[in-house]
Short mmCIF file of C-alpha atoms and ligand atoms in Angstrom, two decimals:
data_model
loop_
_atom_site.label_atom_id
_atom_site.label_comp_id
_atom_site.label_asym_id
_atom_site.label_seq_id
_atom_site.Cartn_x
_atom_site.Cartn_y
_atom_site.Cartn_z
CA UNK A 3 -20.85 -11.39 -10.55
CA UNK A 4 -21.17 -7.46 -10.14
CA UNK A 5 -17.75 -5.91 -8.55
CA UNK A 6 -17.10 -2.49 -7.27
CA UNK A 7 -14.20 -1.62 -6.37
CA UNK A 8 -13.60 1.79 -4.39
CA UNK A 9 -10.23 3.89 -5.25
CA UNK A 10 -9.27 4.95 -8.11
CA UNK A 11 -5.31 5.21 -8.28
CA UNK A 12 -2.38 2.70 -10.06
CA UNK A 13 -3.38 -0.09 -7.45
CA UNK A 14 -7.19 0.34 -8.06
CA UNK A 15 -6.54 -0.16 -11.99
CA UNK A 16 -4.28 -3.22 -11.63
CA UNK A 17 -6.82 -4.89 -9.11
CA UNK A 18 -9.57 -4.07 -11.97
CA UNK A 19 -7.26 -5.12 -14.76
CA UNK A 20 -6.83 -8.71 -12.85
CA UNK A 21 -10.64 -8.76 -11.69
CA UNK A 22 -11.56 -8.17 -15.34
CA UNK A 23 -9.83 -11.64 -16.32
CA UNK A 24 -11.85 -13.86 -14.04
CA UNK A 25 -14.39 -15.78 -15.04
CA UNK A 26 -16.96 -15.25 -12.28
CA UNK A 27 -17.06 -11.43 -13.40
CA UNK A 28 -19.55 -10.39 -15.74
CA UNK A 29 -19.57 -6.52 -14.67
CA UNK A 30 -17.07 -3.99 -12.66
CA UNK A 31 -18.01 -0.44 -11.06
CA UNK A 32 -15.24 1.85 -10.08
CA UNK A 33 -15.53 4.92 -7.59
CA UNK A 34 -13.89 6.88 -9.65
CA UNK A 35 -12.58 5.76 -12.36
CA UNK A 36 -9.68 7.25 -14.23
CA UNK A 37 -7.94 7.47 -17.89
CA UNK A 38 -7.32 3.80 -17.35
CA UNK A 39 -9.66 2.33 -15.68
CA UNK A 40 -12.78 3.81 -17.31
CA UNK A 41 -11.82 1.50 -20.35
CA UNK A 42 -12.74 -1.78 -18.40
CA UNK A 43 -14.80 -0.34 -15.86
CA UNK A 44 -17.46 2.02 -15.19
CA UNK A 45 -16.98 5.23 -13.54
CA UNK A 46 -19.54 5.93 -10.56
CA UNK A 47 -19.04 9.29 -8.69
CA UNK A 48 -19.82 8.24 -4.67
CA UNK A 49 -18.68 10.57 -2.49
CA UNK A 50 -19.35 8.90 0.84
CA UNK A 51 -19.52 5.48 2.54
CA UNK A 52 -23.88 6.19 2.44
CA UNK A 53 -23.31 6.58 -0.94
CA UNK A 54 -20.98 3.72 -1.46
CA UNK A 55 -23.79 1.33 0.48
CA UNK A 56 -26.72 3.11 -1.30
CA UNK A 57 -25.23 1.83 -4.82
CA UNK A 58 -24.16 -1.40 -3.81
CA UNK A 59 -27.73 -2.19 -2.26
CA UNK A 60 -29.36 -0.67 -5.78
CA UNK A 61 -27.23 -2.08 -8.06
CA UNK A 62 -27.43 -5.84 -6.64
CA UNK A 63 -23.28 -5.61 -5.87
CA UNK A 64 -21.94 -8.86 -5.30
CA UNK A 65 -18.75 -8.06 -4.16
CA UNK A 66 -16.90 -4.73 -3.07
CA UNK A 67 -13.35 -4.55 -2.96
CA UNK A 68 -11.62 -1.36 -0.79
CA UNK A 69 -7.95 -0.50 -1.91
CA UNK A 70 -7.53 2.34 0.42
CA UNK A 71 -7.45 2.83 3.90
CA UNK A 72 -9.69 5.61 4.52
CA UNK A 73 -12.96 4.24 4.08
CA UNK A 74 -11.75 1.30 5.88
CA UNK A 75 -10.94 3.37 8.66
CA UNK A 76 -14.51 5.03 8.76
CA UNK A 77 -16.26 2.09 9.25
CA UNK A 78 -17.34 0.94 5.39
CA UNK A 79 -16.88 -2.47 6.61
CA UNK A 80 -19.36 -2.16 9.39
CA UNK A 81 -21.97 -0.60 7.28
CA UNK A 82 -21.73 -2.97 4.57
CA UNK A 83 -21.94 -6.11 6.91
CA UNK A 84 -24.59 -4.42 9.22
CA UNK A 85 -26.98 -4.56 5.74
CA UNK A 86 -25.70 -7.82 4.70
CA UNK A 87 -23.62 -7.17 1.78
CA UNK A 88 -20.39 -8.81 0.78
CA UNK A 89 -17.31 -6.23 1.18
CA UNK A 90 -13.36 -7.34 1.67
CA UNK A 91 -11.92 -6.12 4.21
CA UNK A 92 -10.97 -5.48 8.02
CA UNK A 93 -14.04 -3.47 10.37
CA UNK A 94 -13.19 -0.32 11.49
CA UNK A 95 -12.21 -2.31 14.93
CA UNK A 96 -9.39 -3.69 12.81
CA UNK A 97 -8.26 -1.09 10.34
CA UNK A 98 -6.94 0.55 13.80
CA UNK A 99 -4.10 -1.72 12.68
CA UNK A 100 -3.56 1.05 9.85
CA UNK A 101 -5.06 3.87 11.29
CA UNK A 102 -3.20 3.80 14.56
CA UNK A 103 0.91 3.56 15.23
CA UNK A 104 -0.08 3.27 19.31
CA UNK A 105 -2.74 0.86 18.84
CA UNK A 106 -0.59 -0.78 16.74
CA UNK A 107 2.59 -0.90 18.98
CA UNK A 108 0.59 -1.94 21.64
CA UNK A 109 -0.78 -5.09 19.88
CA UNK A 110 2.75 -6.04 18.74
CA UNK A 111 3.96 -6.05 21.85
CA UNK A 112 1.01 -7.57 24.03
CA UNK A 113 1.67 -10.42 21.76
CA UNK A 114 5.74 -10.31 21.85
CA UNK A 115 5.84 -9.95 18.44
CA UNK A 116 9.47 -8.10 17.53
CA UNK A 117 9.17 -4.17 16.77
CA UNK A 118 11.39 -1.35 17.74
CA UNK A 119 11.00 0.23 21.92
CA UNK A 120 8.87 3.28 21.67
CA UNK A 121 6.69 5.44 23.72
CA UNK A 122 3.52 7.52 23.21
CA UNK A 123 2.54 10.56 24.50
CA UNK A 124 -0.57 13.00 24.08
CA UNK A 125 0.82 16.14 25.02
CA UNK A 126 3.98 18.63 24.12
CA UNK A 127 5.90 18.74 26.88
CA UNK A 128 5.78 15.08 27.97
CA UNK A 129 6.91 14.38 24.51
CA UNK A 130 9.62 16.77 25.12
CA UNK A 131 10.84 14.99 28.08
CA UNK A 132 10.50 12.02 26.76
CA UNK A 133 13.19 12.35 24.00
CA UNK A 134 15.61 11.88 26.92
CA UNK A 135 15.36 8.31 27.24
CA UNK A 136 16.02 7.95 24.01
CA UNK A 137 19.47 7.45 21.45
CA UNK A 138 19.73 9.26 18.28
CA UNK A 139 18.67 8.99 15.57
CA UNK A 140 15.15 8.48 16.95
CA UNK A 141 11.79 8.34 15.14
CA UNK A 142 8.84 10.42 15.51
CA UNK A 143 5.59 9.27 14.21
CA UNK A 144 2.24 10.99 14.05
CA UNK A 145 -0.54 8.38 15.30
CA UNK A 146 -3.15 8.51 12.53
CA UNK A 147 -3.66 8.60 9.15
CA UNK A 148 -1.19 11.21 7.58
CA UNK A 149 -0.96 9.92 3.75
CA UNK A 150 2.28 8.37 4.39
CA UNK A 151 4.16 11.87 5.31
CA UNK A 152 3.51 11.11 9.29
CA UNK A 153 7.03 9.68 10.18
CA UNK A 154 10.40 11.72 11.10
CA UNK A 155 13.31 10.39 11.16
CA UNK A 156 15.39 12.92 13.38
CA UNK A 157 19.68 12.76 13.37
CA UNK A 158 19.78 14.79 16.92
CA UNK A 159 17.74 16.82 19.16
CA UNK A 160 17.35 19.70 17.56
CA UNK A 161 15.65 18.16 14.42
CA UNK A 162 13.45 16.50 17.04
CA UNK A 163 12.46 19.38 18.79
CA UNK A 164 11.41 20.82 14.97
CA UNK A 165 9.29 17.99 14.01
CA UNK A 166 6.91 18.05 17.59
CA UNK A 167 6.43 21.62 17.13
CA UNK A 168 4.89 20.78 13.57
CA UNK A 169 2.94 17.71 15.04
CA UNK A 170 1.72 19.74 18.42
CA UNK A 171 2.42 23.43 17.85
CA UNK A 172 1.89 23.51 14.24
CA UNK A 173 -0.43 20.99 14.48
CA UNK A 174 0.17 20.39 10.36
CA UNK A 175 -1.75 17.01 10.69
CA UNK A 176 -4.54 18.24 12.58
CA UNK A 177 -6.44 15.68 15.01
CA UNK A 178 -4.32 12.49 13.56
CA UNK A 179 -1.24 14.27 15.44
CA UNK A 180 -3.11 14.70 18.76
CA UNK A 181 -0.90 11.62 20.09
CA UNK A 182 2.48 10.35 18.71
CA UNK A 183 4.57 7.61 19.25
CA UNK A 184 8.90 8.15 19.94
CA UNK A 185 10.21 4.78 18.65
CA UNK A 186 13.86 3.46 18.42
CA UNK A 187 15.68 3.82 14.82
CA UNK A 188 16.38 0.42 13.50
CA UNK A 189 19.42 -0.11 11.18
CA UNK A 190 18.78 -2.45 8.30
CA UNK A 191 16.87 -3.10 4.69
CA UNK A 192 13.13 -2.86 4.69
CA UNK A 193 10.70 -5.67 3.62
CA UNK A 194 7.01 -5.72 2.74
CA UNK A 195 5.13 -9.18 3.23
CA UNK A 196 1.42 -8.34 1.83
CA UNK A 197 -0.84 -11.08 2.79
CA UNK A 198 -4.40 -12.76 2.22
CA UNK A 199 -5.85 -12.55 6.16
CA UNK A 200 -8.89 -14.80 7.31
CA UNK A 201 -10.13 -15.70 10.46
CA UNK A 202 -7.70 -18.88 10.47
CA UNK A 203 -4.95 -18.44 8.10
CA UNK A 204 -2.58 -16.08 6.52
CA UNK A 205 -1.36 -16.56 3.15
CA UNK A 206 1.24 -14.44 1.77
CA UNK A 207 1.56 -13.15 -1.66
CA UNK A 208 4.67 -13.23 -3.68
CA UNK A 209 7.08 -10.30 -1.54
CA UNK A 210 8.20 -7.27 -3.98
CA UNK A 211 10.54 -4.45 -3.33
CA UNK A 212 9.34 -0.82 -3.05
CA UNK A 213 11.43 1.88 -4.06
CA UNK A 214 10.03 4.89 -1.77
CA UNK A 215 11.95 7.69 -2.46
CA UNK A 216 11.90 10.16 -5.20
CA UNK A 217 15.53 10.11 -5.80
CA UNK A 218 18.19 7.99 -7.63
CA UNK A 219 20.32 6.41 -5.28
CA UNK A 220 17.24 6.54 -2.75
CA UNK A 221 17.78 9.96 -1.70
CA UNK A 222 15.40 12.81 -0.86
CA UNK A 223 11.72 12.98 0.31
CA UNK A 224 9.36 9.69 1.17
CA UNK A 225 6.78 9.18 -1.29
CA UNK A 226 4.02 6.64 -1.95
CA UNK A 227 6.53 4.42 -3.93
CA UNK A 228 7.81 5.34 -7.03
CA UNK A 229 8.66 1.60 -8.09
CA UNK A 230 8.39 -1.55 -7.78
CA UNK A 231 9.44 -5.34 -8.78
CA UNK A 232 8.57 -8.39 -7.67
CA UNK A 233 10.10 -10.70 -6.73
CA UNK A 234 12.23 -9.31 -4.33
CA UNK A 235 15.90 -10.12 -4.69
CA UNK A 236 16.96 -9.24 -1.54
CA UNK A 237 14.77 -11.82 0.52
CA UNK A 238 17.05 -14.91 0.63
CA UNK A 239 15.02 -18.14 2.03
CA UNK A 240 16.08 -17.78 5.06
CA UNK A 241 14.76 -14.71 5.83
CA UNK A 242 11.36 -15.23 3.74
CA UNK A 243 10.72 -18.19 6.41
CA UNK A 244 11.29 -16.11 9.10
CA UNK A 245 8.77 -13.05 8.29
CA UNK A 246 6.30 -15.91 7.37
CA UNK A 247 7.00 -17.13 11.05
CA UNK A 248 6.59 -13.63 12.55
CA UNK A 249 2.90 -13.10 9.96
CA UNK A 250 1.68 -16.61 11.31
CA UNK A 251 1.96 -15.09 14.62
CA UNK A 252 0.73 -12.48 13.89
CA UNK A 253 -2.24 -13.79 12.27
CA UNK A 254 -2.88 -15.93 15.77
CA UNK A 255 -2.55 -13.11 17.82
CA UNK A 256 -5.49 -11.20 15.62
CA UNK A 257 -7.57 -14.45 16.13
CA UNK A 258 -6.89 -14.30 19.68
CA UNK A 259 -7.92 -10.52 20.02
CA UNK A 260 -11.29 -10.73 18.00
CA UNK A 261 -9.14 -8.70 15.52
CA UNK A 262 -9.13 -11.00 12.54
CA UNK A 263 -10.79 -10.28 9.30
CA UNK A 264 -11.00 -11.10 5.79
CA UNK A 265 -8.89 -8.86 3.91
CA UNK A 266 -5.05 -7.61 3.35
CA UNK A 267 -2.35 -7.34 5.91
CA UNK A 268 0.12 -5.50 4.55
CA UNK A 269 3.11 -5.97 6.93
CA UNK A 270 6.57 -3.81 6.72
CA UNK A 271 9.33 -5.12 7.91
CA UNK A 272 12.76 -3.88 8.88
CA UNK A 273 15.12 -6.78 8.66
CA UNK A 274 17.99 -5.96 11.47
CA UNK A 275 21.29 -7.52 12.28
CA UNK A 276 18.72 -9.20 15.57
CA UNK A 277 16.21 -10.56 13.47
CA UNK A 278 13.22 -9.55 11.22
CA UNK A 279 10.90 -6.46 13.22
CA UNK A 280 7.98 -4.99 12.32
CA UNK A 281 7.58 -1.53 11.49
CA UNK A 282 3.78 -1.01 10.49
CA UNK A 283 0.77 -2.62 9.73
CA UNK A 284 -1.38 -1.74 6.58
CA UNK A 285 -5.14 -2.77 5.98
CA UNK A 286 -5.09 -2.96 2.64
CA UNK A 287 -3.01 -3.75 -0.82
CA UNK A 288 0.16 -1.79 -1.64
CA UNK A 289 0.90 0.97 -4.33
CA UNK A 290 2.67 0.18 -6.57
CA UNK A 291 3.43 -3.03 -4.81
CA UNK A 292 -0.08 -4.60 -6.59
CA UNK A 293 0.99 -3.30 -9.97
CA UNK A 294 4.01 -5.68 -9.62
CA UNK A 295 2.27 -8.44 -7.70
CA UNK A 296 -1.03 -9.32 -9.58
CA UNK A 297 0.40 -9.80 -13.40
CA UNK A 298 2.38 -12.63 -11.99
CA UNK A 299 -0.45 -14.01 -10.35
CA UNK A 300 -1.89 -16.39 -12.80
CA UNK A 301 -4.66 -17.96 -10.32
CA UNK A 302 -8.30 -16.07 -10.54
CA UNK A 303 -8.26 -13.09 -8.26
CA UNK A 304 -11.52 -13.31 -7.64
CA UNK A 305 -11.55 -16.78 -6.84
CA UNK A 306 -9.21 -16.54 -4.15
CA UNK A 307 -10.77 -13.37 -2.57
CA UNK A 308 -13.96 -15.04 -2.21
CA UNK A 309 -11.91 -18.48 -0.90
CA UNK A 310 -10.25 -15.88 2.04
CA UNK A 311 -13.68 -14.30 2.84
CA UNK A 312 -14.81 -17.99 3.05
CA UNK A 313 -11.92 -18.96 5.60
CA UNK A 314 -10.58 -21.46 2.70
CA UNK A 315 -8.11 -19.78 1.56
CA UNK A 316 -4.58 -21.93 1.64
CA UNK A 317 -0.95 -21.01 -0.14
CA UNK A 318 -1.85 -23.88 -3.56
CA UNK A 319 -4.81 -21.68 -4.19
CA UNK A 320 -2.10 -19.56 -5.88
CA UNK A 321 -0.11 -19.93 -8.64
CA UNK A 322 2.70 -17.43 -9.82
CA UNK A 323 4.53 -16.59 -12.87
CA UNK A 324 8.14 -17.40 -12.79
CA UNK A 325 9.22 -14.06 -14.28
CA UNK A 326 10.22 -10.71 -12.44
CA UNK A 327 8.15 -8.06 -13.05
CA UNK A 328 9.16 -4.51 -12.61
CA UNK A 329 6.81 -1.01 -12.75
CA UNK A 330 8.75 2.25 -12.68
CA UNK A 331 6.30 5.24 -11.63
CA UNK A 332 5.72 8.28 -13.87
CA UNK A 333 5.18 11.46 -11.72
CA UNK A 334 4.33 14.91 -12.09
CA UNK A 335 7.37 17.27 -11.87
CA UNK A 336 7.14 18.53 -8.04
CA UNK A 337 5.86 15.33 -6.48
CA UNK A 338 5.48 14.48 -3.36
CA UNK A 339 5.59 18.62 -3.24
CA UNK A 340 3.62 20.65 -5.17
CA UNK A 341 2.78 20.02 -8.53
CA UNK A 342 0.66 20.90 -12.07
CA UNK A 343 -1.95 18.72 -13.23
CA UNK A 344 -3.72 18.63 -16.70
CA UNK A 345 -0.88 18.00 -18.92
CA UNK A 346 -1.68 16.09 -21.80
CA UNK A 347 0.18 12.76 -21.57
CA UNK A 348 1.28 11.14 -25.58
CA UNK A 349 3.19 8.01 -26.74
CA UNK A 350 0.78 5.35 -24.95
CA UNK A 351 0.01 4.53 -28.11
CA UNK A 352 3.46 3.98 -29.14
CA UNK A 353 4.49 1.12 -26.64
CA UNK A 354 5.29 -2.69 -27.62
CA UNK A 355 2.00 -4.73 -27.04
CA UNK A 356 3.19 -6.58 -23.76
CA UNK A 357 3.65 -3.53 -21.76
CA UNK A 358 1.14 -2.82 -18.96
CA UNK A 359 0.23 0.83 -18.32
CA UNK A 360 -1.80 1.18 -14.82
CA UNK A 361 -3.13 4.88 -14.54
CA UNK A 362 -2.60 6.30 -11.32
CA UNK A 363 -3.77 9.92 -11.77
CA UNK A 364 -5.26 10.23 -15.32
CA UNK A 365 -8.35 11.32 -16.72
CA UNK A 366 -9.69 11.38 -20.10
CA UNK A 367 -11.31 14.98 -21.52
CA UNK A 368 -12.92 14.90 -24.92
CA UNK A 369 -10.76 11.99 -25.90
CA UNK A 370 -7.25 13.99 -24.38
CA UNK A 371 -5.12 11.77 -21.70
CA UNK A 372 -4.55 14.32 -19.28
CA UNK A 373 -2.26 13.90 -15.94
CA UNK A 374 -4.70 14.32 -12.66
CA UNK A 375 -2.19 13.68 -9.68
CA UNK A 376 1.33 13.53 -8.74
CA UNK A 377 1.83 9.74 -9.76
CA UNK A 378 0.52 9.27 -13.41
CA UNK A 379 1.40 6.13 -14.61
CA UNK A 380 2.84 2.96 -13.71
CA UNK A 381 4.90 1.76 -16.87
CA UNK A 382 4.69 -2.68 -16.31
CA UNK A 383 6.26 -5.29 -17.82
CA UNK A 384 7.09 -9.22 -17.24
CA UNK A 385 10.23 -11.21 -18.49
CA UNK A 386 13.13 -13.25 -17.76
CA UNK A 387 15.41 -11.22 -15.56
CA UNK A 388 15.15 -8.39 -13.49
CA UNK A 389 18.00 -6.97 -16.12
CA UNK A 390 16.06 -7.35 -18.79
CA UNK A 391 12.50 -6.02 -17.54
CA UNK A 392 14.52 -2.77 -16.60
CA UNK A 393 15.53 -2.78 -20.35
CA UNK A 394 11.87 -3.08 -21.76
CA UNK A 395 10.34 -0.60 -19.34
CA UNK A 396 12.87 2.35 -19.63
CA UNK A 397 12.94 2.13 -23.91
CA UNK A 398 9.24 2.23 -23.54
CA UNK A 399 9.19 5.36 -21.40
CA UNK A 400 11.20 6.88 -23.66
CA UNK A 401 7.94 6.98 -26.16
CA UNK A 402 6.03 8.69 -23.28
CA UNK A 403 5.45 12.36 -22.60
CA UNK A 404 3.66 15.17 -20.53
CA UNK A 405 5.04 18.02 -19.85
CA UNK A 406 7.14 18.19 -16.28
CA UNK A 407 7.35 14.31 -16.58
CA UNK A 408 9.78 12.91 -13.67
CA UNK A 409 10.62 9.70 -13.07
CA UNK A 410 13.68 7.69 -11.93
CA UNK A 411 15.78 6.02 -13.26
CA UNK A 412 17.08 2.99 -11.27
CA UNK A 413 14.08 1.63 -10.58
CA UNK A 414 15.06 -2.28 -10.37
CA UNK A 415 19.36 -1.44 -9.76
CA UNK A 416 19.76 -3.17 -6.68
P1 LIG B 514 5.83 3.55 8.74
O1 LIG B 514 4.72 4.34 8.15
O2 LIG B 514 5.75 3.31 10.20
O3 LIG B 514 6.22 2.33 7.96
O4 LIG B 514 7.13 4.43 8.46
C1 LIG B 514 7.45 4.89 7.15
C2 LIG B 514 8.92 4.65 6.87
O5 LIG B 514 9.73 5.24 7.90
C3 LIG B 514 9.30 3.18 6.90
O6 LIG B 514 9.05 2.56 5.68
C4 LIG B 514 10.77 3.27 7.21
O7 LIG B 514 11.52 3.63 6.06
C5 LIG B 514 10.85 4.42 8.18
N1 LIG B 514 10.76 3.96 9.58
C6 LIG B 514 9.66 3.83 10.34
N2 LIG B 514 9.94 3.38 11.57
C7 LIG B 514 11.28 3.22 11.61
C8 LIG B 514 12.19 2.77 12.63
N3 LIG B 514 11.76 2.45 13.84
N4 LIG B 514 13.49 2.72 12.30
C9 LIG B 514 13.93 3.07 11.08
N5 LIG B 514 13.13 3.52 10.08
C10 LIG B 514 11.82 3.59 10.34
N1 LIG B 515 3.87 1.38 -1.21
C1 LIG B 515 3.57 1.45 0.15
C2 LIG B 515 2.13 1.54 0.49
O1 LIG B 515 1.26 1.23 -0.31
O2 LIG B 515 1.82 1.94 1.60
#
């Protein structure tokens, strides 16, 4: 088979990395490629979803796989399935799930699945109003796509009052901050269920823990996720049954709706002193939640994509590794904030064999690793214990270098 897969960060290279392993694959295309992945893929520059559709048709594509949300959003889906051609993933109808907090909220609770009170509003001064009904802290959330930095978390009124003048006055998200939604704070520890999604089942993968912000200690600004291992040790059984309750539900719901697809359903959890709620929906596979996830996967990835586009997919088409696996990020100094690219990255070379590198924001000029984005690498690595992964993955970072090079250091302390 012929794959293309479209994104080209940390999550992009581990979904290549695992796609390259199957069987079924004889070639891989990447939109667009970086440091990493250009060594087991090849690079195509596509700018747009015509593009996108224009190579797939030329190039007799088999499959295309979407890691992340914005083309799914525009409709790539639709386009690819209006001309016949295989793509996983949810239609634009669907990636709402993603690409809207009120569409969202409103699905959860048409279907009484649990999630924290909230209200939307379109304009200023409603919003305004409406923080009244409301305890603090509250949270503010812009309604579209705002590359993760859409959410405020506000301690009183004042900081409330700051953060709609940036989403209305300001307007610093532009049209995906024309509505908002005021929610309820929940108090508790956060959960991420990623699951396979078809049209009659919903399969979850092995759950991980993200580590989102860029400080020890979790402290300072949200980012992307700066680390990750899998499994996650704070899920006790108990609680794993009862978010695979709440995704079953879920996954009826969908069905119910003409909302199901064939693709990921990332769901985040907050798991409160009342029960397991559910904070947001994404479309797609998590970063750097896949760079954790897929090298304990030992089934064909492939395969089981293609058995969830078929509606066969069931939980003993996957087999896992017993072993934790851990990834702590490498980021450019600055990040999330501003930072300098084009530093030129040494050491890979210098690692112990069994260590996985995923590129997040590389590229390779006349044979020179350079850094290209504000997470670099992903340093990976399997083995016994959690303790023990931490061990292997911090004395290998210590061979690694670029200059401004930030990255922390309790990735995996629980
Ligand atoms: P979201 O994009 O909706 O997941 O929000 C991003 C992050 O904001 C979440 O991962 C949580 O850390 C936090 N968050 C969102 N909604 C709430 C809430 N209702 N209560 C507490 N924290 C929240
Ligand atoms: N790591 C969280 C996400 O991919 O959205």
């Amino acid at each position: 088979m012929k794959i293309l897969v479209i994104g080209n960060g940390g999550r992009e290279h581990a979904l290549i990395w695992k796609i390259a392993q199957s069987k079924l694959v004889d070639k891989i295309f990447s939109v667009t490629g970086n440091g990493g992945i250009n060594k087991i893929a090849e690079s195509v520059n596509l700018t747009n979803n015509f593009e996108i559709l224009d190579f797939a048709k030329n190039n007799n594509i088999d499959l295309t796989i979407v890691g992340p949300e914005n083309p799914l959003c525009e409709g790539l889906v639709d386009l690819f399935e209006e001309n016949k051609l295989k793509i996983f993933g949810p239609n634009k109808k669907s990636a709402q799930l993603e690409g809207s907090k009120e569409f969202t909220k409103e699905f959860l609770i048409r279907n009484n699945i649990p999630t924290a009170k909230y209200f939307s509003y379109t304009d200023y001064n409603s919003a305004l109003k409406g923080l009244d009904d409301f305890k603090y802290p509250l949270v503010i959330k812009a309604d579209g796509l705002c590359k993760g930095k859409g959410v405020f978390i506000c301690k009183d009124k004042d900081e409330a009052i700051i953060s709609l003048n940036k989403i209305f006055l300001d307007k610093i998200f532009g049209e995906e901050g024309n509505k908002i939604v005021i929610e309820e704070f929940l108090q508790g520890f956060e959960a991420s269920l990623i699951c396979l999604v078809s049209k009659n089942n919903i399969v979850p993968l092995e759950p991980a823990k993200d580590y989102k912000k860029i400080g020890e200690g979790d402290i300072g600004e949200n980012t992307g996720g700066v680390g990750c291992i899998s499994p996650n040790p704070l899920l006790d059984e108990n609680t794993e049954k009862e978010l695979n309750t709440i995704a079953k539900k879920i996954q009826k719901s969908l069905e119910k709706e003409d909302l199901a697809y064939n693709g990921i359903l990332f769901i985040g959890f907050m798991i409160t002193e009342e029960g397991a709620k559910v904070l947001e929906f994404n479309v797609r596979f998590g970063d750097p939640e896949t760079e954790v996830i897929l090298p304990r996967l030992k089934s064909d990835l492939v395969d089981v994509i293609l058995k969830t586009m078929n509606n066969e997919i069931s939980e003993d088409d996957l087999q896992w590794r017993e072993e934790y696996c851990l990834t702590t990020v490498l980021c450019s100094g600055g990040y999330p904030d501003k930072y300098e690219t084009n530093k030129e990255i040494v050491g890979l070379d210098k690692l112990d064999k069994d260590i996985i590198v995923f590129h997040n924001g590389t590229k390779l000029e006349k044979e020179v690793l350079l850094t290209n984005g504000g997470r670099v690498l992903s340093v990976t690595t399997l083995a016994d214990s959690l303790e023990e992964a931490r061990n292997i993955v911090y004395e290998n970072i210590a061979r690694i270098d670029f200059d401004g090079m930030y990255y922390r250091k309790d990735i995996g302390k629980i």
